Amino acid sequence: GKEQQGRRMDEEQSGDSTETSQTLDNQVNEDIDDYKKKLQMPDAIMEHDVFETLVEFISLGGSTPEAIGHLSHNYQGYSQMCNLTSKWLRMTGIPATNTRNIVEEHVKNLVLQKFDSVKADVIIADSLPEWVPSLIEYPKWRQMIYTLSKTHKGCELLNFIIQLISDAGHQSEISSLSSASIYFSVFNRVLTESLSSVLKAGKDDVGQAIEEFMAT
């Protein structure tokens, strides 16, 4: 009796161990497939997290040649095409500043159309993207952030960027944004800036200054 009972316990433990192992294998295979899909995206090599994707894919059992194959086979070179098109436009006599404005306006419209606040918040979950500081230095991209924030008021990435914009001294630009009040420090700077404008305004401008202050 004891011998049979012991044998039964061993079989049950063995079965549990096998089931756990299969579950882990299935999870690893699912993870590999997820990383493989990311590597198979058009121009995946241009993605900001491509290095991390490569490391995870290979560490889980994916082969290096396979990873390189996915990146090379799905390379489209869209950014290089844009650069080449810009060069052609300049060769026709269009000033470089005009060409840049055309490209920037198109990129801005694409961002406004396709912005996904859920995916954006995933980006900031780990750390601040390296491109954010340079983004907020440029007035056109700051205006794009303001436009996005009016539609995606709960987006953590946008709200954090607005905090950085305020820290950089652009309070007057964000005085009309409802999202500015989310952070007390931002709201405080905006309020101070608006009050200062009212106090400094001349007789001819005080009415407009007060209206802008009331809108803050």
GROMACS .gro file of C-alpha atoms in nm:
model
  216
    1GLY     CA    1   0.000   0.000   0.000
    2LYS     CA    2   0.270   0.249   0.098
    3GLU     CA    3   0.472   0.159  -0.208
    4GLN     CA    4   0.176   0.218  -0.442
    5GLN     CA    5   0.090   0.543  -0.266
    6GLY     CA    6   0.449   0.664  -0.305
    7ARG     CA    7   0.449   0.566  -0.671
    8ARG     CA    8   0.122   0.757  -0.722
    9MET     CA    9   0.266   1.070  -0.557
   10ASP     CA   10   0.574   1.051  -0.777
   11GLU     CA   11   0.356   1.024  -1.086
   12GLU     CA   12   0.144   1.324  -0.979
   13GLN     CA   13   0.454   1.534  -0.911
   14SER     CA   14   0.598   1.430  -1.245
   15GLY     CA   15   0.274   1.525  -1.418
   16ASP     CA   16   0.265   1.866  -1.247
   17SER     CA   17   0.628   1.927  -1.341
   18THR     CA   18   0.559   1.836  -1.705
   19GLU     CA   19   0.254   2.063  -1.717
   20THR     CA   20   0.451   2.353  -1.566
   21SER     CA   21   0.733   2.298  -1.814
   22GLN     CA   22   0.488   2.298  -2.106
   23THR     CA   23   0.326   2.618  -1.979
   24LEU     CA   24   0.666   2.788  -1.958
   25ASP     CA   25   0.758   2.665  -2.307
   26ASN     CA   26   0.431   2.798  -2.446
   27GLN     CA   27   0.490   3.135  -2.284
   28VAL     CA   28   0.844   3.154  -2.424
   29ASN     CA   29   0.716   3.067  -2.771
   30GLU     CA   30   0.450   3.337  -2.746
   31ASP     CA   31   0.712   3.592  -2.638
   32ILE     CA   32   0.940   3.491  -2.926
   33ASP     CA   33   0.649   3.533  -3.171
   34ASP     CA   34   0.574   3.879  -3.030
   35TYR     CA   35   0.935   3.993  -3.074
   36LYS     CA   36   0.947   3.833  -3.418
   37LYS     CA   37   0.642   4.037  -3.523
   38LYS     CA   38   0.816   4.356  -3.407
   39LEU     CA   39   1.125   4.266  -3.610
   40GLN     CA   40   0.907   4.197  -3.914
   41MET     CA   41   0.746   4.542  -3.912
   42PRO     CA   42   0.834   4.774  -4.204
   43ASP     CA   43   1.150   4.968  -4.116
   44ALA     CA   44   1.168   4.795  -3.778
   45ILE     CA   45   1.539   4.879  -3.768
   46MET     CA   46   1.440   5.245  -3.733
   47GLU     CA   47   1.238   5.185  -3.413
   48HIS     CA   48   1.375   5.339  -3.094
   49ASP     CA   49   1.366   5.005  -2.908
   50VAL     CA   50   1.502   4.780  -3.184
   51PHE     CA   51   1.817   4.693  -2.986
   52GLU     CA   52   1.615   4.579  -2.684
   53THR     CA   53   1.388   4.376  -2.915
   54LEU     CA   54   1.690   4.204  -3.070
   55VAL     CA   55   1.841   4.119  -2.731
   56GLU     CA   56   1.513   3.974  -2.598
   57PHE     CA   57   1.445   3.777  -2.917
   58ILE     CA   58   1.790   3.615  -2.917
   59SER     CA   59   1.797   3.554  -2.540
   60LEU     CA   60   1.468   3.362  -2.564
   61GLY     CA   61   1.608   3.130  -2.830
   62GLY     CA   62   1.564   3.318  -3.155
   63SER     CA   63   1.862   3.294  -3.389
   64THR     CA   64   2.080   3.590  -3.482
   65PRO     CA   65   2.066   3.517  -3.859
   66GLU     CA   66   1.687   3.503  -3.841
   67ALA     CA   67   1.673   3.840  -3.662
   68ILE     CA   68   1.905   4.000  -3.918
   69GLY     CA   69   1.696   3.849  -4.197
   70HIS     CA   70   1.374   3.999  -4.061
   71LEU     CA   71   1.530   4.345  -4.029
   72SER     CA   72   1.686   4.342  -4.376
   73HIS     CA   73   1.389   4.188  -4.560
   74ASN     CA   74   1.143   4.437  -4.410
   75TYR     CA   75   1.358   4.745  -4.454
   76GLN     CA   76   1.170   5.000  -4.665
   77GLY     CA   77   1.384   5.310  -4.615
   78TYR     CA   78   1.096   5.556  -4.583
   79SER     CA   79   1.303   5.815  -4.398
   80GLN     CA   80   1.577   5.792  -4.662
   81MET     CA   81   1.311   5.835  -4.933
   82CYS     CA   82   1.197   6.154  -4.761
   83ASN     CA   83   1.554   6.283  -4.751
   84LEU     CA   84   1.601   6.204  -5.119
   85THR     CA   85   1.272   6.374  -5.212
   86SER     CA   86   1.378   6.682  -5.015
   87LYS     CA   87   1.708   6.685  -5.204
   88TRP     CA   88   1.526   6.666  -5.537
   89LEU     CA   89   1.302   6.957  -5.437
   90ARG     CA   90   1.605   7.167  -5.349
   91MET     CA   91   1.760   7.081  -5.686
   92THR     CA   92   1.453   7.230  -5.857
   93GLY     CA   93   1.519   7.562  -5.684
   94ILE     CA   94   1.285   7.534  -5.385
   95PRO     CA   95   1.459   7.684  -5.076
   96ALA     CA   96   1.568   7.439  -4.809
   97THR     CA   97   1.352   7.613  -4.547
   98ASN     CA   98   1.042   7.563  -4.764
   99THR     CA   99   1.125   7.197  -4.813
  100ARG     CA  100   1.174   7.150  -4.441
  101ASN     CA  101   0.842   7.319  -4.368
  102ILE     CA  102   0.663   7.087  -4.611
  103VAL     CA  103   0.812   6.778  -4.447
  104GLU     CA  104   0.751   6.902  -4.094
  105GLU     CA  105   0.390   6.995  -4.169
  106HIS     CA  106   0.327   6.650  -4.314
  107VAL     CA  107   0.488   6.478  -4.014
  108LYS     CA  108   0.282   6.695  -3.776
  109ASN     CA  109  -0.043   6.604  -3.953
  110LEU     CA  110   0.046   6.234  -3.941
  111VAL     CA  111   0.114   6.253  -3.567
  112LEU     CA  112  -0.215   6.435  -3.503
  113GLN     CA  113  -0.404   6.173  -3.704
  114LYS     CA  114  -0.239   5.859  -3.568
  115PHE     CA  115  -0.144   5.953  -3.210
  116ASP     CA  116  -0.232   5.676  -2.964
  117SER     CA  117  -0.226   5.786  -2.599
  118VAL     CA  118  -0.212   5.426  -2.472
  119LYS     CA  119   0.100   5.348  -2.673
  120ALA     CA  120   0.245   5.687  -2.579
  121ASP     CA  121   0.211   5.612  -2.209
  122VAL     CA  122   0.389   5.279  -2.258
  123ILE     CA  123   0.687   5.473  -2.396
  124ILE     CA  124   0.725   5.678  -2.079
  125ALA     CA  125   0.669   5.382  -1.846
  126ASP     CA  126   1.038   5.288  -1.852
  127SER     CA  127   1.217   5.620  -1.895
  128LEU     CA  128   1.195   5.956  -2.068
  129PRO     CA  129   1.266   5.916  -2.442
  130GLU     CA  130   1.589   6.080  -2.555
  131TRP     CA  131   1.412   6.284  -2.823
  132VAL     CA  132   1.183   6.474  -2.583
  133PRO     CA  133   1.430   6.751  -2.479
  134SER     CA  134   1.509   6.838  -2.842
  135LEU     CA  135   1.139   6.820  -2.931
  136ILE     CA  136   1.036   7.090  -2.683
  137GLU     CA  137   1.309   7.327  -2.805
  138TYR     CA  138   1.125   7.374  -3.135
  139PRO     CA  139   0.810   7.598  -3.134
  140LYS     CA  140   0.629   7.398  -3.403
  141TRP     CA  141   0.655   7.072  -3.208
  142ARG     CA  142   0.549   7.245  -2.886
  143GLN     CA  143   0.237   7.366  -3.063
  144MET     CA  144   0.174   7.009  -3.179
  145ILE     CA  145   0.197   6.890  -2.816
  146TYR     CA  146  -0.055   7.157  -2.711
  147THR     CA  147  -0.296   7.046  -2.983
  148LEU     CA  148  -0.264   6.681  -2.884
  149SER     CA  149  -0.313   6.761  -2.515
  150LYS     CA  150  -0.654   6.915  -2.584
  151THR     CA  151  -0.774   6.587  -2.733
  152HIS     CA  152  -0.583   6.344  -2.508
  153LYS     CA  153  -0.615   6.513  -2.169
  154GLY     CA  154  -0.537   6.199  -1.969
  155CYS     CA  155  -0.216   6.110  -2.154
  156GLU     CA  156   0.070   6.088  -1.906
  157LEU     CA  157   0.338   6.142  -2.170
  158LEU     CA  158   0.179   6.463  -2.297
  159ASN     CA  159   0.118   6.595  -1.946
  160PHE     CA  160   0.478   6.521  -1.850
  161ILE     CA  161   0.608   6.697  -2.162
  162ILE     CA  162   0.394   7.000  -2.074
  163GLN     CA  163   0.559   6.996  -1.731
  164LEU     CA  164   0.900   7.003  -1.904
  165ILE     CA  165   0.786   7.284  -2.135
  166SER     CA  166   0.685   7.486  -1.830
  167ASP     CA  167   1.020   7.413  -1.664
  168ALA     CA  168   1.187   7.546  -1.981
  169GLY     CA  169   1.014   7.881  -1.937
  170HIS     CA  170   0.731   7.870  -2.192
  171GLN     CA  171   0.446   7.943  -1.947
  172SER     CA  172   0.285   8.202  -2.173
  173GLU     CA  173   0.236   7.940  -2.445
  174ILE     CA  174   0.047   7.698  -2.220
  175SER     CA  175  -0.171   7.946  -2.030
  176SER     CA  176  -0.483   7.845  -2.226
  177LEU     CA  177  -0.437   7.470  -2.182
  178SER     CA  178  -0.671   7.296  -1.939
  179SER     CA  179  -0.408   7.027  -1.891
  180ALA     CA  180  -0.169   7.284  -1.744
  181SER     CA  181  -0.367   7.278  -1.418
  182ILE     CA  182  -0.293   6.908  -1.372
  183TYR     CA  183   0.045   6.995  -1.224
  184PHE     CA  184   0.037   7.257  -0.952
  185SER     CA  185   0.385   7.383  -1.038
  186VAL     CA  186   0.280   7.439  -1.401
  187PHE     CA  187  -0.042   7.611  -1.297
  188ASN     CA  188   0.149   7.827  -1.050
  189ARG     CA  189   0.396   7.943  -1.315
  190VAL     CA  190   0.116   8.010  -1.566
  191LEU     CA  191  -0.082   8.211  -1.309
  192THR     CA  192   0.227   8.413  -1.214
  193GLU     CA  193   0.306   8.482  -1.578
  194SER     CA  194  -0.053   8.594  -1.647
  195LEU     CA  195  -0.065   8.825  -1.343
  196SER     CA  196   0.269   8.974  -1.441
  197SER     CA  197   0.134   9.047  -1.790
  198VAL     CA  198  -0.166   9.230  -1.644
  199LEU     CA  199   0.053   9.440  -1.415
  200LYS     CA  200   0.296   9.531  -1.694
  201ALA     CA  201   0.027   9.609  -1.951
  202GLY     CA  202  -0.020   9.969  -2.060
  203LYS     CA  203  -0.356  10.145  -2.072
  204ASP     CA  204  -0.418  10.034  -2.430
  205ASP     CA  205  -0.334   9.670  -2.362
  206VAL     CA  206  -0.471   9.616  -2.013
  207GLY     CA  207  -0.815   9.508  -2.137
  208GLN     CA  208  -0.669   9.233  -2.353
  209ALA     CA  209  -0.430   9.129  -2.072
  210ILE     CA  210  -0.722   9.094  -1.831
  211GLU     CA  211  -0.917   8.883  -2.083
  212GLU     CA  212  -0.618   8.653  -2.125
  213PHE     CA  213  -0.582   8.628  -1.747
  214MET     CA  214  -0.951   8.534  -1.710
  215ALA     CA  215  -0.901   8.258  -1.966
  216THR     CA  216  -0.613   8.107  -1.770
   0.00000   0.00000   0.00000
